[in-house]
Amino acid sequence: MTGTGLLYQGADWNFTIIRDCYNAIEEIAEKELGLNVFPNRIEVITSEQMLDVYTASGMPINYHHWSYGKRFAGHENAYRRGLMGLAYEVVINSNPCISYLMEENSATMQALVIAHAAFGHNHFFKNNRLFQEWTDPSQILNYLEFARGYISRCEEIHGQAAVERVLDAAHALQGQGVNRHSGSRRVDLKDEQARARERRAYEDRSFNDLWRTLPQGSEPEFFGDGEKQALRRRLGLPEENILYFLEKHAPRLTAWEREIIRIVRLIAQYFYPQPQLKLMNEGCATWVHDRIMSRLHEKGLIDDAAFMEVIHSTTNVIAQFGYEQGSTSFNPYALGFAMMKDIERICTDPTEEDRRWQPDIAGNGDAYATLRHAWAEYRDESFVLQFLSPKVMRDFRMFRLLDDTRDPYLLVDAIHDEAGYRDIRRTVAASYDPSAWYTEIEIVDVDTLGDRTLRLEHRTKSGQVLADNDMKLTLNALADLWGYRVVLDEIDTPTGRVVLSHEAGQA
Amino acid sequence: MDIIDRRSNPHGKNLENRRRALERARGAVQKAVRDAVANGKIREIGDGKAVSIPADALHEPGFHRVFTQGERHIILTGNHEFSRGDKLRRPPSGGGGKGGGPGQAGTDGGGEDAYRFILSRDEFLDLFFDDLELPDLIKREISATETAAPSRAGLSNDGSPSQLDLGRTIRYSMARRIGLGRPKPAELDEIEARITELEEVRPLSSAQLEELEELREKRGNLRQRMNRIPWVDPVDLRYRRFAPTPKPSTRAVMFCLMDVSGSMTERMKDLAKQFFLLLHVFLEKRYKTLDVVFIRHAETAEEVDEETFFHDPRTGGTVVSTALEEMLQVQRARYPVQQWNIYVAQASDGDNSPSDTPQVVRLLGEEILPLVQYYAYIEVTGSGAIIRGETDLWQAYRSVAEKQPHLAIRQVSDRKEIFPVFRDLFARKTTGEASHA
């Protein structure tokens, strides 16, 4: 500590300063804000290492694949040409929670990142229900290590091209590789590793429903409707998790190919909650760092210059551009932070309007507890539906457009006024509804008696069909893994009419 | 809480991934190179070109929806002017015409940029020749015909005594001697002198005796060191090294003659262009200055620029001799035989008006071939040629070629034949030159 009572002065940092900052921040986070976090691990890395981490979906380790190389090149390019600043931090939802600090950061930025990542994100990871339900932070790093080793062994044995073929196809189907609706299906990743070898050996010998039902001679009457139904049940149809289905039932895959599909599926599953919590997660971390850095300043632990830097950097992060600047979406940092500041205000200093809109929290006087409750219990969609207040809508000057393709114009059908608040809030919330971006595709049938054609249905949403080019490529990938013909029907949801029908693979 | 300094951990974790991405892009890069050749100018081929490959090559597909018709809502921010019921003109495209919804636009929707690769000339040519399916042969051909001149290329540890770099050798030897502590002769002399001095003193005091003993021992040491640490050790030796560098000789001009009458299709011209391009690359490696003259002809001939040469069709009959005359005229005016190596490449579909062919034979045999280093005639054949058999022009050229081996004639009907034909032509060239000389 310096004689002035400040944690540091100027921009330079060293490990003692980081430790002192951490301790000061921890005290505020735990004693004042009541945050509850996983044990922290702070790692200092260079900008190049940051690019690496950034590329591998924020994971410190991953298997080799060309798509990461492509992503790295993209990031590096953008970074070198100054189009993109590097993230100041990357934090991993693991136990212990790892936060990466970049060596180029100033002392103030290191403190800010610790507050933001090691406490904000960390608290959110540990306490949000969705994360608790879906992810296993204590095992993810071990599992990724296993996955990497497994895949590179496969490359040694079967060749890079053969492995890449399976990985490419599985990546294309990643979005259809998660269980969305089935209660708690958190996979125990530790068991996963232990069981992997055993499972492979077992599956080599295992019994396959599809082969058992190969037509033998001409006894079609043997398979009545009841038989078919029973078979469908045994295959678990309809099934929305395409990767899962392939892993279990695709007739032509070998054991190692199934294991690779499983790896891609489990990793996709691990990341499944993240996009549903982006707004809240970033909002929470930003609010936490803002509060903590302000407290450090109030307590005289950082000087005015440092605090100005905090304000400057926070302002950059929470900038929301309007439609005139070409922005068509919300900056999750901006909206999340604004809503959390707003909750704080409603709790401590509500207006008449707030009492009408948020009677249950207005003026309750305990902003921190209210926020902690929200962070734990909501996801982006329900959070917006519950807490987006007229004041925030006015501050952002939100308005809603109706895009009806039959009209030559776009209609402004709601603005930030008394009549429009509820419409706007509902639409913002709906845009965070996972079903707004996940594509609903199900495997509905397998022609077990004939040519083993796999049938899928896509339930379209009001006039939205699958992007054609991507659909073809993905369907080819699917047919490749399945090994036989694949048919995909696009169904108009209300009427059940088939709008489009596609197929891939040989008949 | 732990703080770990990971900065010294291995870097470049993504090297392997990047290598794989490049490998995957290679096919697309090659296609881009091919297109660049097809669209580019012969003189500029491969000059530090940036080729773009479509993002498709590295595209990662997935199922996702697009909004095509019906209704949807979009929330935007920053309203300063609109009231409910206002109508906005629909933006021409974009405006969310693609992408599932406003929430998605920023994440993956913008991934359609092309990737740009900057290729050096050599990389460019490598990829280009690769496309012609015999990547190494052309390079061998070219290097075989180069004349090499030695040029300074640093120092080496061995070489012939005449190339010894004395200054450098002594500098190394000095450094080594100082480093190993070789005594200076003056130092030894001083000791010798003192020893002689002491040896003359009689009787010696015990202190003097001790000194003498000491000095003798020291002298022994120094002598030993001087013997052990030579002035110039073999490790000190440095020789000037010379490496052969290709030295292009003199000047050359390349005449490109092409029939552009209606019967030459775009595809035929493209084949011709591939051939001209190869010849250009070949000659450029050999000559310091290379001029290219484009002459096209139908009923009449004219000198044109490259753009017109390849892209401006004409119709009408074909009189080949006009092109030969034009070539001779340009040669006489600008390229005297004593100063220029002259090459001619002619591409044609073999159509000529029958009455002109004797004139072609005369011009070629009596006037042009005596002037030129090499004359290559390629006949690009369409599907019709199979039925037609040999063209008049082909027969005429063949009769000349039998007498004059530096006229080479070949038929080409497909891109992949271009390179073998080219190689074949230039393999003959070396023997032809030998017999010619």
XYZ file of C-alpha atoms in Angstrom, chain B residues 31-376:
346
model
C -9.794 -21.306 -58.315
C -9.415 -17.621 -57.569
C -5.966 -17.697 -59.136
C -7.381 -19.345 -62.227
C -10.045 -16.672 -62.467
C -7.479 -13.953 -61.946
C -5.505 -15.374 -64.853
C -8.581 -15.541 -67.020
C -9.486 -11.953 -66.259
C -6.097 -10.419 -65.798
C -3.566 -9.135 -68.241
C -0.635 -11.219 -69.305
C 1.871 -8.571 -68.317
C 0.459 -8.191 -64.843
C -0.076 -11.790 -63.910
C 0.943 -12.486 -60.385
C 2.291 -9.056 -59.596
C 1.585 -9.138 -55.874
C -2.001 -10.012 -56.468
C -4.622 -10.156 -53.803
C -7.073 -12.868 -54.588
C -10.369 -13.076 -52.817
C -11.995 -16.324 -52.086
C -15.658 -16.478 -51.276
C -16.481 -17.111 -47.649
C -18.244 -20.246 -48.842
C -15.047 -22.227 -48.809
C -14.803 -21.761 -45.083
C -18.495 -21.505 -44.416
C -19.937 -23.414 -41.506
C -23.533 -24.189 -42.292
C -26.365 -24.776 -39.868
C -30.120 -24.753 -39.906
C -31.485 -21.274 -39.472
C -34.584 -19.456 -40.523
C -34.957 -16.453 -42.737
C -37.868 -14.101 -42.792
C -39.335 -14.234 -46.242
C -42.909 -13.161 -45.947
C -45.604 -12.386 -43.444
C -45.387 -10.122 -40.428
C -42.851 -9.477 -37.785
C -41.989 -6.845 -35.255
C -38.708 -5.042 -34.941
C -37.681 -2.977 -31.932
C -35.270 -0.157 -32.538
C -33.806 2.521 -30.326
C -33.125 6.208 -30.733
C -36.519 7.463 -31.848
C -36.599 11.239 -32.035
C -39.235 11.885 -34.624
C -41.742 9.096 -35.088
C -45.247 8.890 -33.756
C -47.485 5.917 -33.862
C -48.865 5.328 -37.344
C -45.886 6.786 -39.201
C -44.838 4.885 -42.249
C -41.231 4.370 -43.268
C -39.954 3.509 -46.643
C -38.684 -0.049 -46.630
C -34.918 -0.050 -46.895
C -33.782 -1.466 -50.244
C -32.410 -4.653 -48.759
C -30.735 -5.464 -45.495
C -32.802 -3.795 -42.804
C -33.113 -7.307 -41.474
C -34.250 -8.856 -44.737
C -31.983 -11.706 -43.821
C -31.383 -13.191 -40.430
C -33.971 -14.547 -38.104
C -34.616 -11.409 -36.135
C -33.124 -8.263 -34.789
C -31.492 -10.094 -31.942
C -29.517 -12.217 -34.317
C -28.268 -9.737 -36.829
C -25.075 -8.909 -35.010
C -23.903 -12.379 -34.151
C -23.463 -14.555 -37.165
C -25.406 -12.840 -39.882
C -22.521 -10.705 -41.062
C -20.267 -13.610 -41.897
C -20.513 -13.392 -45.644
C -17.344 -11.407 -46.341
C -14.887 -12.839 -48.742
C -11.444 -13.688 -47.466
C -8.546 -11.989 -49.155
C -5.186 -13.611 -49.663
C -2.200 -11.629 -50.792
C -0.010 -13.879 -52.881
C 3.539 -13.299 -53.933
C 4.327 -13.814 -57.576
C 5.892 -17.184 -56.901
C 3.016 -18.404 -54.799
C 0.678 -17.249 -57.481
C 2.521 -19.088 -60.225
C 2.870 -22.182 -58.090
C -0.836 -22.337 -57.636
C -1.397 -21.585 -61.265
C 0.910 -24.294 -62.521
C -0.500 -26.635 -59.976
C -3.745 -26.255 -61.795
C -2.042 -27.446 -64.932
C -1.305 -30.623 -63.065
C 2.470 -30.803 -63.483
C 3.684 -28.325 -60.915
C 7.432 -28.935 -60.898
C 8.293 -29.480 -64.498
C 7.949 -25.937 -65.616
C 10.288 -24.790 -62.926
C 12.914 -27.299 -63.944
C 12.630 -26.247 -67.526
C 13.092 -22.655 -66.625
C 16.053 -23.119 -64.357
C 17.743 -25.327 -66.930
C 17.753 -22.570 -69.454
C 19.012 -19.893 -67.146
C 22.604 -18.783 -67.211
C 24.046 -18.371 -63.775
C 26.621 -15.838 -62.612
C 28.351 -16.044 -59.247
C 27.544 -13.319 -56.784
C 28.743 -12.610 -53.245
C 26.744 -14.506 -50.675
C 28.326 -14.001 -47.263
C 31.109 -16.032 -45.679
C 31.777 -19.675 -45.218
C 34.093 -21.885 -43.190
C 35.748 -23.509 -46.116
C 36.675 -22.616 -49.605
C 39.676 -22.228 -51.815
C 42.698 -20.284 -50.467
C 42.283 -17.628 -53.113
C 38.956 -16.705 -51.551
C 40.304 -16.315 -48.035
C 38.951 -13.200 -46.390
C 42.052 -12.098 -44.529
C 40.583 -9.245 -42.541
C 37.730 -11.313 -41.286
C 39.970 -14.283 -40.482
C 42.365 -12.162 -38.450
C 39.529 -10.518 -36.605
C 38.196 -13.906 -35.527
C 41.661 -15.128 -34.644
C 42.329 -12.032 -32.565
C 39.124 -12.455 -30.679
C 39.862 -16.050 -29.993
C 43.415 -15.331 -28.841
C 42.238 -12.653 -26.476
C 39.441 -14.838 -25.281
C 41.728 -17.768 -24.530
C 44.473 -15.554 -23.125
C 47.389 -16.179 -25.474
C 50.376 -14.348 -24.030
C 51.940 -11.533 -26.008
C 55.509 -12.143 -27.239
C 56.623 -8.896 -25.520
C 55.530 -10.312 -22.193
C 57.681 -13.388 -22.755
C 60.631 -11.310 -23.863
C 60.439 -9.303 -20.665
C 60.548 -12.431 -18.567
C 63.393 -13.904 -20.595
C 65.384 -10.705 -20.084
C 64.837 -10.774 -16.351
C 65.826 -14.421 -16.160
C 69.058 -13.795 -18.062
C 69.715 -10.873 -15.749
C 69.197 -12.984 -12.654
C 71.242 -15.857 -14.006
C 74.226 -13.550 -14.242
C 74.015 -12.549 -10.605
C 76.203 -14.631 -8.345
C 75.723 -15.530 -5.624
C 71.929 -15.356 -5.579
C 70.140 -14.259 -2.493
C 67.360 -16.559 -1.438
C 64.748 -13.988 -2.536
C 66.355 -13.763 -5.960
C 66.506 -17.517 -6.183
C 62.848 -17.704 -5.403
C 62.073 -15.104 -8.031
C 64.135 -16.973 -10.600
C 62.336 -20.206 -9.912
C 59.047 -18.434 -10.200
C 59.977 -16.773 -13.440
C 61.198 -19.999 -14.952
C 57.935 -21.658 -14.094
C 56.043 -18.737 -15.533
C 58.147 -18.869 -18.694
C 57.359 -22.554 -19.072
C 53.674 -21.792 -18.716
C 53.707 -18.994 -21.215
C 55.612 -21.005 -23.785
C 53.190 -23.823 -23.370
C 50.230 -21.491 -23.861
C 51.800 -19.890 -26.888
C 52.232 -23.276 -28.449
C 48.809 -24.389 -27.534
C 46.984 -21.291 -28.786
C 48.046 -20.717 -32.363
C 47.860 -17.446 -34.242
C 45.426 -18.699 -36.793
C 43.419 -21.719 -35.942
C 41.421 -23.494 -38.663
C 38.256 -22.335 -36.861
C 39.246 -18.728 -37.551
C 39.380 -19.128 -41.281
C 36.743 -17.334 -43.292
C 36.303 -17.597 -47.010
C 34.239 -15.450 -49.279
C 31.316 -17.427 -50.543
C 29.738 -17.096 -53.946
C 26.373 -18.386 -54.949
C 25.176 -18.792 -58.479
C 22.383 -16.386 -59.255
C 20.359 -16.591 -62.403
C 21.297 -13.887 -64.789
C 18.827 -13.042 -67.437
C 20.436 -12.284 -70.718
C 19.560 -9.540 -73.109
C 16.210 -8.721 -74.580
C 13.383 -10.568 -76.183
C 10.178 -9.805 -77.916
C 7.227 -12.079 -78.027
C 4.704 -11.816 -80.792
C 1.264 -13.140 -80.003
C -0.689 -13.834 -83.136
C -4.282 -14.825 -82.960
C -7.142 -15.399 -85.275
C -10.106 -13.499 -83.873
C -12.614 -14.151 -86.578
C -16.033 -15.398 -85.643
C -14.997 -19.016 -85.671
C -12.763 -18.552 -82.631
C -14.939 -19.064 -79.582
C -14.298 -17.562 -76.169
C -13.153 -20.937 -74.962
C -10.600 -21.189 -77.739
C -9.301 -17.746 -76.958
C -9.032 -18.769 -73.351
C -6.902 -21.750 -74.288
C -4.752 -19.512 -76.410
C -4.410 -17.111 -73.547
C -3.233 -19.863 -71.219
C -0.599 -20.709 -73.717
C 0.543 -17.119 -74.234
C 0.677 -16.712 -70.504
C 2.943 -19.690 -70.021
C 5.221 -18.488 -72.749
C 5.315 -15.075 -71.135
C 6.247 -16.458 -67.735
C 8.892 -18.603 -69.323
C 10.495 -15.828 -71.314
C 10.298 -13.342 -68.519
C 12.451 -15.533 -66.339
C 15.027 -15.614 -69.089
C 15.253 -12.082 -70.351
C 15.869 -8.793 -68.682
C 13.433 -7.021 -70.893
C 10.549 -8.671 -72.563
C 8.248 -6.936 -74.973
C 4.925 -8.363 -75.942
C 3.248 -7.511 -79.194
C -0.346 -8.505 -79.761
C -1.459 -8.965 -83.318
C -4.904 -10.102 -84.189
C -6.291 -10.845 -87.553
C -9.356 -11.801 -89.453
C -9.314 -10.695 -93.080
C -6.840 -8.020 -92.180
C -4.403 -7.792 -89.310
C -3.530 -5.085 -86.821
C -1.471 -4.589 -83.717
C -3.728 -4.084 -80.691
C -3.540 -3.915 -76.920
C -4.146 -6.935 -74.794
C -7.688 -6.014 -73.862
C -8.779 -5.832 -77.464
C -6.740 -8.873 -78.334
C -8.674 -11.169 -76.075
C -12.025 -9.558 -75.684
C -13.025 -7.830 -78.873
C -14.363 -10.266 -81.423
C -14.556 -9.607 -85.121
C -16.262 -11.381 -87.905
C -15.412 -12.062 -91.474
C -13.098 -14.334 -93.359
C -9.678 -15.400 -92.284
C -6.478 -14.478 -94.037
C -3.572 -15.679 -91.929
C -0.820 -14.206 -94.045
C -1.933 -10.703 -93.102
C -0.921 -11.394 -89.514
C 2.470 -12.671 -90.590
C 3.037 -9.609 -92.695
C 2.012 -7.336 -89.853
C 4.407 -9.164 -87.593
C 7.265 -8.719 -90.031
C 6.468 -5.061 -90.381
C 6.519 -4.469 -86.619
C 9.700 -6.473 -86.304
C 11.458 -4.470 -88.996
C 10.344 -1.210 -87.483
C 11.135 -1.843 -83.832
C 13.014 -5.077 -83.184
C 16.248 -5.511 -85.165
C 17.420 -9.104 -85.182
C 20.889 -8.303 -83.874
C 19.513 -6.852 -80.661
C 16.429 -8.908 -79.986
C 15.561 -12.506 -79.472
C 12.358 -12.996 -81.297
C 9.641 -15.435 -80.375
C 6.334 -15.966 -82.054
C 3.336 -17.769 -80.687
C 0.384 -18.216 -82.899
C -3.009 -19.531 -81.979
C -5.655 -20.359 -84.475
C -8.473 -22.753 -85.089
C -6.851 -23.691 -88.369
C -9.342 -21.960 -90.623
C -7.833 -20.074 -93.466
C -9.003 -19.101 -96.906
C -7.513 -21.808 -99.181
C -5.947 -19.368 -101.621
C -3.926 -17.760 -98.806
C -2.208 -20.862 -97.524
C 0.661 -20.958 -100.103
C 1.441 -17.356 -99.152
C 1.575 -18.351 -95.484
C 4.007 -21.147 -96.236
C 6.250 -18.818 -98.203
C 6.269 -16.050 -95.545
C 6.854 -18.468 -92.757
C 9.562 -20.535 -94.388
C 11.506 -17.810 -96.141
C 11.072 -14.678 -94.103
C 10.002 -15.351 -90.545
C 11.692 -18.552 -89.457
C 15.190 -17.310 -90.323
C 14.626 -14.392 -87.939
C 13.108 -16.018 -84.904
C 14.423 -18.106 -82.043
C 11.315 -20.129 -81.907
C 7.932 -20.191 -83.489
C 5.126 -22.027 -81.721
